[in-house]
Coordinates of C-alpha atoms and ligand atoms in Angstrom, one line a residue:
M15 CA 104.6 -50.6 -60.1
S16 CA 101.5 -48.5 -60.6
Y17 CA 101.8 -44.7 -60.8
V18 CA 100.0 -44.3 -57.5
D19 CA 102.4 -46.6 -55.7
E20 CA 105.4 -45.0 -57.3
V21 CA 104.4 -41.6 -56.1
M22 CA 103.5 -42.8 -52.6
A23 CA 106.9 -44.5 -52.3
K24 CA 108.6 -41.2 -53.4
V25 CA 106.7 -39.2 -50.8
E26 CA 107.4 -41.7 -48.1
K27 CA 111.1 -41.6 -48.9
T28 CA 111.2 -37.8 -49.0
Y29 CA 109.2 -37.0 -45.9
P30 CA 109.7 -39.9 -43.4
A31 CA 109.5 -37.5 -40.5
E32 CA 106.0 -36.3 -41.4
P33 CA 103.7 -39.2 -40.4
E34 CA 100.4 -37.2 -40.4
F35 CA 101.2 -35.9 -43.9
L36 CA 102.0 -39.4 -45.2
Q37 CA 98.7 -40.7 -43.6
A38 CA 96.7 -38.0 -45.4
V39 CA 98.4 -38.6 -48.7
R40 CA 98.1 -42.3 -48.5
E41 CA 94.4 -42.2 -47.8
V42 CA 93.7 -39.8 -50.8
L43 CA 96.0 -41.7 -53.2
D44 CA 94.4 -45.1 -52.3
S45 CA 90.9 -43.6 -52.9
I46 CA 91.7 -42.0 -56.3
R47 CA 93.5 -45.1 -57.6
V48 CA 90.6 -46.0 -59.8
V49 CA 90.6 -42.6 -61.5
V50 CA 94.4 -42.5 -61.8
D51 CA 94.7 -46.0 -63.2
A52 CA 92.2 -45.1 -66.0
N53 CA 94.4 -42.1 -67.0
E54 CA 97.8 -43.4 -66.0
E55 CA 99.8 -42.6 -69.1
K56 CA 98.7 -39.0 -69.3
Y57 CA 98.9 -38.3 -65.5
R58 CA 102.3 -39.8 -65.4
R59 CA 103.6 -37.7 -68.3
D60 CA 102.2 -34.5 -66.7
A61 CA 103.6 -35.6 -63.2
L62 CA 100.2 -34.8 -62.0
L63 CA 100.4 -36.6 -58.7
E64 CA 103.9 -35.3 -57.9
R65 CA 102.5 -31.8 -58.4
L66 CA 99.4 -32.6 -56.3
V67 CA 101.4 -33.8 -53.3
E68 CA 104.1 -31.1 -53.2
P69 CA 103.0 -27.6 -51.9
E70 CA 103.3 -24.7 -54.3
R71 CA 105.2 -23.0 -51.5
I72 CA 106.0 -23.3 -47.8
I73 CA 106.7 -20.2 -45.8
S74 CA 108.6 -20.9 -42.5
F75 CA 109.6 -18.1 -40.2
R76 CA 110.6 -17.1 -36.7
V77 CA 108.2 -15.3 -34.4
P78 CA 109.9 -13.3 -31.6
W79 CA 107.7 -11.8 -28.9
V80 CA 108.0 -10.5 -25.4
D81 CA 106.2 -12.3 -22.5
D82 CA 104.8 -10.6 -19.3
K83 CA 108.1 -11.1 -17.5
G84 CA 110.0 -9.2 -20.1
Q85 CA 111.5 -12.4 -21.5
V86 CA 111.8 -12.7 -25.3
Q87 CA 110.2 -15.9 -26.6
V88 CA 110.7 -17.4 -30.1
N89 CA 108.2 -19.6 -31.8
H90 CA 108.0 -21.2 -35.3
G91 CA 105.5 -19.8 -37.8
F92 CA 104.3 -21.6 -41.0
R93 CA 102.1 -21.0 -43.9
V94 CA 101.8 -23.8 -46.5
Q95 CA 100.3 -22.5 -49.8
F96 CA 99.4 -25.9 -51.1
S97 CA 97.3 -25.5 -54.2
S98 CA 95.8 -22.5 -56.0
A99 CA 94.3 -24.6 -58.9
I100 CA 90.7 -23.6 -58.1
G101 CA 91.1 -20.3 -56.2
P102 CA 93.2 -18.3 -53.7
Y103 CA 94.7 -20.3 -50.9
K104 CA 92.2 -20.7 -48.1
G105 CA 92.6 -22.5 -44.7
G106 CA 93.0 -21.9 -41.1
L107 CA 95.8 -21.1 -38.7
R108 CA 96.5 -23.5 -35.8
F109 CA 98.3 -22.4 -32.6
H110 CA 99.2 -25.5 -30.6
P111 CA 102.5 -26.8 -29.2
S112 CA 102.3 -30.0 -31.4
V113 CA 102.5 -27.9 -34.6
Y114 CA 105.4 -28.6 -36.9
Q115 CA 105.7 -28.6 -40.7
G116 CA 104.2 -32.1 -41.1
I117 CA 100.9 -31.1 -39.3
I118 CA 100.5 -28.0 -41.4
K119 CA 101.2 -30.0 -44.6
F120 CA 98.6 -32.7 -43.7
L121 CA 96.0 -30.0 -43.0
G122 CA 96.9 -28.1 -46.1
F123 CA 96.7 -31.2 -48.3
E124 CA 93.2 -32.1 -46.8
Q125 CA 92.1 -28.6 -47.4
I126 CA 92.5 -28.8 -51.2
F127 CA 89.9 -31.5 -51.5
K128 CA 87.6 -30.1 -48.8
N129 CA 87.6 -26.7 -50.5
S130 CA 86.9 -28.3 -53.8
L131 CA 83.9 -30.2 -52.4
T132 CA 82.3 -27.0 -51.2
G133 CA 81.8 -26.0 -54.9
L134 CA 83.3 -22.5 -54.1
P135 CA 86.4 -21.0 -55.8
I136 CA 89.0 -21.6 -53.0
G137 CA 92.4 -23.3 -53.1
G138 CA 94.1 -25.1 -50.3
G139 CA 96.4 -23.7 -47.6
K140 CA 97.1 -23.9 -43.9
G141 CA 99.3 -22.3 -41.4
G142 CA 100.1 -21.9 -37.7
S143 CA 102.6 -22.0 -35.0
D144 CA 103.9 -24.1 -32.0
F145 CA 102.8 -21.2 -29.8
D146 CA 100.5 -22.4 -27.0
P147 CA 97.8 -19.8 -26.1
K148 CA 96.8 -21.8 -23.0
G149 CA 97.6 -19.9 -19.8
K150 CA 98.8 -16.8 -21.6
S151 CA 97.6 -13.4 -20.8
D152 CA 95.6 -11.3 -23.3
R153 CA 98.6 -9.1 -23.7
E154 CA 100.9 -12.0 -24.5
V155 CA 98.4 -13.4 -27.0
M156 CA 98.2 -10.0 -28.7
A157 CA 102.0 -9.6 -28.7
F158 CA 102.4 -13.0 -30.3
C159 CA 99.6 -12.4 -32.9
Q160 CA 101.2 -9.1 -33.9
A161 CA 104.6 -10.6 -34.3
F162 CA 103.2 -13.5 -36.3
M163 CA 101.4 -11.1 -38.7
T164 CA 104.4 -8.9 -39.0
E165 CA 105.9 -11.7 -41.1
L166 CA 102.8 -13.3 -42.5
Y167 CA 101.4 -10.1 -44.1
K168 CA 103.9 -10.3 -46.9
Y169 CA 102.4 -13.5 -48.2
V170 CA 98.6 -13.1 -47.7
G171 CA 95.9 -10.8 -49.2
A172 CA 92.1 -10.9 -50.0
D173 CA 92.8 -12.3 -53.5
V174 CA 96.0 -14.2 -52.6
D175 CA 95.7 -16.2 -49.4
V176 CA 93.0 -15.8 -46.8
P177 CA 93.7 -17.6 -43.4
A178 CA 91.0 -18.3 -40.8
G179 CA 90.9 -19.9 -37.3
D180 CA 91.6 -23.5 -36.2
I181 CA 92.7 -25.1 -32.9
G182 CA 93.9 -22.3 -30.6
V183 CA 92.8 -19.5 -33.0
G184 CA 89.4 -18.1 -32.3
G185 CA 87.7 -14.7 -32.5
R186 CA 90.2 -13.0 -30.2
E187 CA 93.3 -14.1 -32.1
I188 CA 91.7 -13.3 -35.5
G189 CA 90.9 -9.8 -34.2
Y190 CA 94.6 -9.2 -33.2
L191 CA 95.9 -10.6 -36.4
Y192 CA 93.5 -8.5 -38.5
G193 CA 94.4 -5.3 -36.5
Q194 CA 98.1 -5.8 -37.2
Y195 CA 97.6 -6.6 -40.9
K196 CA 95.6 -3.4 -41.3
K197 CA 98.2 -1.3 -39.4
I198 CA 101.1 -2.6 -41.6
T199 CA 99.4 -2.5 -45.0
G200 CA 96.9 0.3 -44.6
L201 CA 94.3 -2.0 -46.2
Y202 CA 90.8 -2.7 -44.9
E203 CA 90.2 -5.9 -46.9
G204 CA 89.0 -9.4 -46.3
V205 CA 92.4 -10.9 -45.6
L206 CA 91.1 -13.1 -42.8
T207 CA 87.8 -14.8 -42.1
G208 CA 86.2 -15.5 -38.7
K209 CA 86.4 -11.8 -38.1
G210 CA 84.2 -10.1 -35.4
L211 CA 80.8 -8.8 -36.6
T212 CA 81.8 -5.2 -36.2
F213 CA 84.7 -5.4 -38.6
G214 CA 83.6 -7.5 -41.6
G215 CA 82.7 -10.9 -40.0
S216 CA 79.9 -13.0 -41.2
L217 CA 76.9 -14.0 -39.1
A218 CA 76.8 -17.8 -38.6
R219 CA 80.6 -18.2 -39.2
T220 CA 81.2 -19.1 -35.5
Q221 CA 78.5 -21.8 -35.7
A222 CA 79.3 -23.0 -39.2
T223 CA 81.6 -26.0 -38.8
G224 CA 79.5 -27.6 -36.0
Y225 CA 76.2 -26.8 -37.6
G226 CA 77.4 -28.0 -41.0
L227 CA 78.5 -31.2 -39.5
V228 CA 75.1 -31.9 -38.1
Y229 CA 73.4 -30.9 -41.4
I230 CA 75.4 -33.6 -43.2
V231 CA 74.5 -36.1 -40.5
E232 CA 70.9 -35.2 -40.9
E233 CA 71.2 -35.9 -44.7
M234 CA 73.0 -39.2 -44.0
L235 CA 70.2 -40.2 -41.6
K236 CA 67.6 -39.2 -44.1
H237 CA 69.0 -41.6 -46.6
M238 CA 68.9 -44.3 -43.9
G239 CA 65.2 -43.5 -43.2
Q240 CA 66.0 -41.9 -39.8
T241 CA 66.2 -38.6 -38.0
L242 CA 68.2 -37.1 -35.1
E243 CA 65.2 -37.1 -32.9
G244 CA 65.9 -39.1 -29.8
K245 CA 69.3 -40.2 -30.9
K246 CA 72.1 -40.4 -28.3
V247 CA 75.2 -38.6 -29.6
A248 CA 78.8 -38.8 -28.3
V249 CA 80.9 -35.7 -29.0
S250 CA 84.6 -35.2 -28.3
G251 CA 86.2 -31.8 -27.9
A252 CA 84.9 -28.7 -26.3
G253 CA 86.1 -26.0 -28.7
N254 CA 84.4 -24.2 -31.5
V255 CA 83.5 -27.2 -33.6
A256 CA 82.3 -29.4 -30.7
T257 CA 80.2 -26.6 -29.1
Y258 CA 78.2 -25.8 -32.2
A259 CA 77.8 -29.4 -33.2
V260 CA 76.2 -30.0 -29.7
E261 CA 74.0 -27.0 -30.1
K262 CA 72.6 -28.0 -33.5
A263 CA 72.2 -31.7 -32.6
Q264 CA 70.2 -30.6 -29.5
Q265 CA 68.0 -28.3 -31.5
L266 CA 67.2 -31.2 -33.8
G267 CA 66.1 -33.4 -30.8
A268 CA 69.2 -35.4 -30.1
T269 CA 70.6 -36.0 -26.6
V270 CA 74.3 -35.2 -26.5
I271 CA 76.0 -37.2 -23.7
S272 CA 79.6 -36.2 -23.7
M273 CA 82.3 -33.5 -24.4
S274 CA 86.0 -33.5 -23.7
D275 CA 89.3 -31.6 -23.7
S276 CA 92.9 -32.8 -23.7
N277 CA 92.7 -33.7 -20.0
G278 CA 89.5 -35.8 -19.8
F279 CA 85.8 -36.1 -20.7
I280 CA 82.4 -35.4 -19.1
Y281 CA 79.5 -37.8 -19.3
D282 CA 76.0 -36.4 -18.8
P283 CA 73.3 -39.0 -19.5
D284 CA 70.6 -36.3 -19.2
G285 CA 72.1 -34.2 -22.0
I286 CA 74.9 -31.7 -21.9
K287 CA 73.9 -28.3 -20.6
L288 CA 75.6 -26.2 -23.2
D289 CA 75.1 -22.8 -21.4
V290 CA 77.4 -24.3 -18.7
V291 CA 80.0 -25.4 -21.2
K292 CA 80.0 -22.1 -23.0
E293 CA 80.5 -20.2 -19.7
I294 CA 83.4 -22.4 -18.8
K295 CA 85.1 -22.5 -22.3
E296 CA 84.1 -19.3 -24.1
V297 CA 83.9 -16.9 -21.1
R298 CA 86.4 -18.2 -18.5
R299 CA 88.6 -20.3 -20.8
G300 CA 88.5 -23.0 -18.2
R301 CA 88.7 -26.8 -18.2
I302 CA 85.8 -29.2 -19.0
K303 CA 86.1 -30.9 -15.6
E304 CA 84.6 -27.7 -14.1
Y305 CA 81.3 -28.8 -15.6
V306 CA 80.6 -31.3 -12.8
D307 CA 80.9 -28.5 -10.2
K308 CA 77.8 -27.0 -11.8
V309 CA 76.1 -30.2 -12.8
P310 CA 76.7 -32.8 -10.1
T311 CA 74.7 -35.5 -11.8
A312 CA 77.4 -35.7 -14.5
T313 CA 80.7 -37.4 -14.2
Y314 CA 84.2 -36.4 -15.2
T315 CA 86.9 -39.0 -16.1
E316 CA 90.6 -38.2 -16.7
G317 CA 92.0 -39.3 -20.0
K318 CA 90.3 -40.7 -23.1
G319 CA 87.1 -42.6 -23.3
V320 CA 84.3 -40.7 -25.1
F321 CA 84.0 -43.4 -27.8
K322 CA 83.7 -46.2 -25.3
L323 CA 80.3 -44.7 -24.2
P324 CA 77.3 -46.4 -25.7
C325 CA 75.8 -44.0 -28.3
D326 CA 73.9 -44.0 -31.6
I327 CA 76.1 -41.4 -33.3
A328 CA 79.7 -40.4 -32.8
L329 CA 81.1 -37.0 -33.7
P330 CA 84.9 -36.7 -33.1
C331 CA 85.5 -32.9 -32.9
A332 CA 88.9 -32.5 -31.1
T333 CA 92.0 -33.4 -33.1
Q334 CA 93.8 -35.8 -35.4
N335 CA 94.0 -39.5 -34.6
E336 CA 91.9 -39.3 -31.4
L337 CA 89.7 -42.2 -32.4
D338 CA 91.6 -45.5 -32.8
L339 CA 90.8 -49.0 -33.8
E340 CA 89.7 -49.9 -30.2
D341 CA 87.3 -47.0 -30.1
A342 CA 85.9 -48.0 -33.5
K343 CA 85.3 -51.6 -32.3
A344 CA 83.7 -50.3 -29.1
L345 CA 81.4 -48.0 -31.1
K346 CA 80.2 -50.9 -33.3
A347 CA 79.8 -53.3 -30.3
N348 CA 77.7 -50.6 -28.5
G349 CA 75.3 -50.2 -31.5
C350 CA 76.6 -46.9 -33.0
I351 CA 75.0 -46.5 -36.4
L352 CA 76.9 -43.5 -37.8
V353 CA 80.2 -41.7 -37.4
A354 CA 80.9 -38.2 -38.9
E355 CA 84.2 -36.3 -38.3
G356 CA 84.0 -32.7 -37.1
A357 CA 87.8 -32.6 -36.6
N358 CA 90.4 -33.1 -39.4
M359 CA 91.4 -36.7 -39.6
P360 CA 90.3 -37.6 -36.1
S361 CA 90.1 -41.3 -37.0
T362 CA 93.2 -43.4 -37.4
R363 CA 93.6 -45.2 -40.7
E364 CA 92.9 -48.5 -38.9
A365 CA 89.7 -47.1 -37.4
T366 CA 88.6 -45.7 -40.8
D367 CA 89.2 -49.1 -42.5
F368 CA 87.2 -50.8 -39.7
F369 CA 84.2 -48.6 -40.3
L370 CA 84.3 -49.2 -44.0
E371 CA 84.9 -52.9 -43.8
N372 CA 82.0 -53.3 -41.3
G373 CA 79.6 -51.2 -43.4
M374 CA 79.2 -48.4 -40.8
P375 CA 78.2 -45.1 -42.4
F376 CA 81.3 -42.9 -42.0
M377 CA 81.7 -39.4 -43.2
P378 CA 85.3 -38.1 -43.4
G379 CA 86.2 -34.7 -42.1
K380 CA 87.0 -33.2 -45.5
A381 CA 83.3 -33.6 -46.3
S382 CA 81.6 -33.3 -43.0
N383 CA 83.5 -30.3 -41.5
A384 CA 83.6 -28.3 -44.8
G385 CA 80.8 -26.0 -43.6
G386 CA 83.4 -23.9 -41.8
V387 CA 85.5 -23.1 -44.8
A388 CA 82.4 -22.8 -47.0
T389 CA 81.0 -20.1 -44.7
S390 CA 84.4 -18.4 -44.6
A391 CA 84.1 -18.2 -48.4
L392 CA 80.7 -16.7 -47.9
E393 CA 82.4 -14.1 -45.6
M394 CA 84.9 -13.3 -48.4
T395 CA 81.9 -12.8 -50.8
Q396 CA 80.2 -10.4 -48.4
N397 CA 83.5 -8.5 -47.9
S398 CA 83.9 -8.1 -51.6
M399 CA 80.3 -7.0 -52.1
R400 CA 80.5 -4.6 -49.1
L401 CA 77.3 -6.0 -47.6
S402 CA 76.2 -8.4 -44.8
W403 CA 73.7 -11.2 -45.1
T404 CA 71.4 -12.1 -42.2
F405 CA 72.0 -15.2 -40.0
E406 CA 69.1 -17.0 -41.7
E407 CA 70.5 -16.3 -45.2
V408 CA 74.0 -17.6 -44.4
D409 CA 72.6 -20.6 -42.5
A410 CA 70.4 -21.5 -45.4
K411 CA 73.3 -21.3 -47.8
L412 CA 75.4 -23.4 -45.4
K413 CA 72.7 -26.1 -45.3
D414 CA 72.4 -26.1 -49.1
I415 CA 76.2 -26.5 -49.4
M416 CA 76.2 -29.5 -46.9
V417 CA 73.4 -31.2 -48.7
G418 CA 75.2 -30.6 -52.0
I419 CA 78.4 -32.1 -50.5
Y420 CA 76.5 -35.2 -49.4
A421 CA 75.2 -35.6 -53.0
K422 CA 78.6 -35.2 -54.6
V423 CA 80.3 -37.6 -52.2
A424 CA 77.6 -40.3 -52.4
G425 CA 77.4 -39.8 -56.2
A426 CA 81.1 -40.2 -56.8
A427 CA 81.2 -43.3 -54.6
E428 CA 78.3 -44.9 -56.6
K429 CA 79.8 -43.9 -60.0
Y430 CA 83.0 -45.8 -59.2
G431 CA 81.2 -48.9 -57.9
M432 CA 81.8 -48.1 -54.2
A433 CA 78.3 -47.1 -53.0
G434 CA 78.3 -46.0 -49.4
N435 CA 82.1 -45.5 -49.2
F436 CA 82.1 -41.8 -48.4
V437 CA 85.9 -41.7 -47.9
A438 CA 86.4 -42.8 -51.6
G439 CA 83.5 -40.5 -52.7
A440 CA 84.9 -37.4 -51.0
N441 CA 88.5 -37.9 -52.2
I442 CA 87.4 -38.7 -55.8
A443 CA 84.8 -35.9 -56.0
G444 CA 87.3 -33.4 -54.5
F445 CA 90.1 -34.6 -56.8
E446 CA 88.2 -34.5 -60.1
K447 CA 87.6 -30.8 -60.0
V448 CA 91.1 -29.9 -58.9
V449 CA 92.7 -32.2 -61.5
E450 CA 90.6 -30.7 -64.3
A451 CA 91.7 -27.2 -63.3
M452 CA 95.4 -28.2 -63.1
Q453 CA 95.3 -29.7 -66.5
A454 CA 93.6 -26.7 -68.0
Q455 CA 96.2 -24.3 -66.6
G456 CA 99.2 -26.1 -68.0
I457 CA 102.5 -26.9 -66.2
V458 CA 102.7 -24.3 -63.5
Ligands
NDP512 P1 89.4 -25.3 -30.6 O1 90.8 -24.9 -30.3 O2 88.3 -24.4 -30.5 O3 89.1 -26.6 -29.7 C1 89.8 -27.8 -29.8 C2 89.3 -28.8 -28.8 O4 90.0 -30.1 -29.0 C3 89.5 -28.4 -27.4 O5 88.6 -28.9 -26.6 C4 90.9 -29.1 -27.1 O6 91.2 -29.3 -25.8 C5 90.8 -30.4 -27.9 N1 92.1 -30.8 -28.3 C6 93.0 -30.2 -29.0 N2 94.1 -30.9 -29.1 C7 93.9 -32.0 -28.5 C8 94.7 -33.2 -28.2 N3 95.9 -33.3 -28.7 N4 94.1 -34.2 -27.5 C9 92.8 -34.1 -27.0 N5 92.1 -33.0 -27.2 C10 92.6 -32.0 -27.9 O7 89.5 -25.9 -32.1 P2 88.4 -26.2 -33.2 O8 87.1 -26.6 -32.5 O9 88.3 -25.0 -34.1 O10 89.0 -27.4 -34.0 C11 88.8 -28.8 -33.6 C12 89.0 -29.6 -34.8 O11 88.2 -29.3 -35.9 C13 90.5 -29.5 -35.4 O12 90.8 -30.8 -35.9 C14 90.3 -28.5 -36.5 O13 91.3 -28.7 -37.5 C15 89.0 -28.9 -37.1 N6 88.3 -27.9 -37.9 C16 88.0 -26.7 -37.4 C17 87.3 -25.8 -38.1 C18 86.8 -24.5 -37.6 O14 86.1 -23.8 -38.3 N7 87.2 -24.1 -36.4 C19 86.9 -26.1 -39.5 C20 87.2 -27.4 -39.9 C21 87.9 -28.3 -39.1 P3 92.2 -28.4 -25.0 O15 91.5 -27.1 -24.7 O16 92.5 -29.2 -23.7 O17 93.4 -28.3 -25.9

């Protein structure tokens, strides 16, 4: 049995109850097979893959807090410090009822390669809780965030581990978490990113993941001899990533026809009115179906369906495994020419394989949504330097980073005889840097 298959079998046997983690590991190990096979003896002796797939540390804790009725609630909290080979742990916090150890491990594992692709000195980590911020009062969210940080503060720090936002964790939650960290430690340091602009946040961080996604799409289109002008774009999700992907795509001349949340999706053939979406989602924290009250020419449909809409470009920006094989087939049948992931692992393995087998340009999330964490690293830099760059400066650096990621991903795929396979390219390019750092640092 090859070393890759041996390690995969071990991981499957050890973590059968973590399907998302197994899915992420399987995809990476399959992609890096060519590199591992060429170095099999050395990697096996050093147990390199075993070390790569096992987090350096998992912190798991209880989070007790009091709700508005005076009832004590208890949630699970996690921080997975996966790899510090190339820098301090860096990765978001997710607050969503579906969170369990396997979700945080999958996200932390992906984060290692994503962070490596940015070219910046950041390792891989991820955290979160099964707390659901939906329907909670501001006071309840604050109470939860304070309780969460009261445990987490022991394990994080500006040069140790720097969390950020993810699903269910936006500016409000980061503010409460930061306040509590400062209160407990007495330190005013860059321990979190995605902070408000009045207390160390970076301009353009809010927009960064969505804008970065569209910058890499632009680069892919450029290599296909095309632009975004006049393209019809289907977007899923209505959160941070989706909103700013829509904004940048529209600025570059595309017509975005859809957005969604976990209840259903809106279809607006005339182009999404983003000011209406922002008012619903960012100001009122409402549901996407309210869009049709303001824009009666649009339609709302309960359930899934964004990727059945005819479009030129598909940008899944909601959550893992939201785009399945049926969606992939529908996209191809409807003439879609490009898919780029805004969310983490939104395409199932079957959908990903379908895109690759059918030669559809497909950019995996660990490359295409890396603009968020890259800009978080720029926020860390500004915090350390005690200065703030302008929006234009940060945005220009973000664009450079995304163009650089495209070049690394496309270059690695070509180098290993898989030109156009951006999944292989992203995994190999991300892996090469991490593995070199791991080897240089000895058995730790
Ligand atoms: P938000 O919480 O801001 O928005 C998430 C959106 O996805 C909401 O519209 C939400 O709908 C929808 N959604 C969440 N879970 C589900 C589900 N199970 N089924 C259908 N829809 C769902 O999160 P972000 O925009 O920050 O994150 C979106 C994705 O992008 C995630 O995969 C995240 O890991 C990834 N990402 C985020 C980065 C960032 O900088 N924020 C950076 C890199 C990746 P509802 O309101 O109904 O729950």
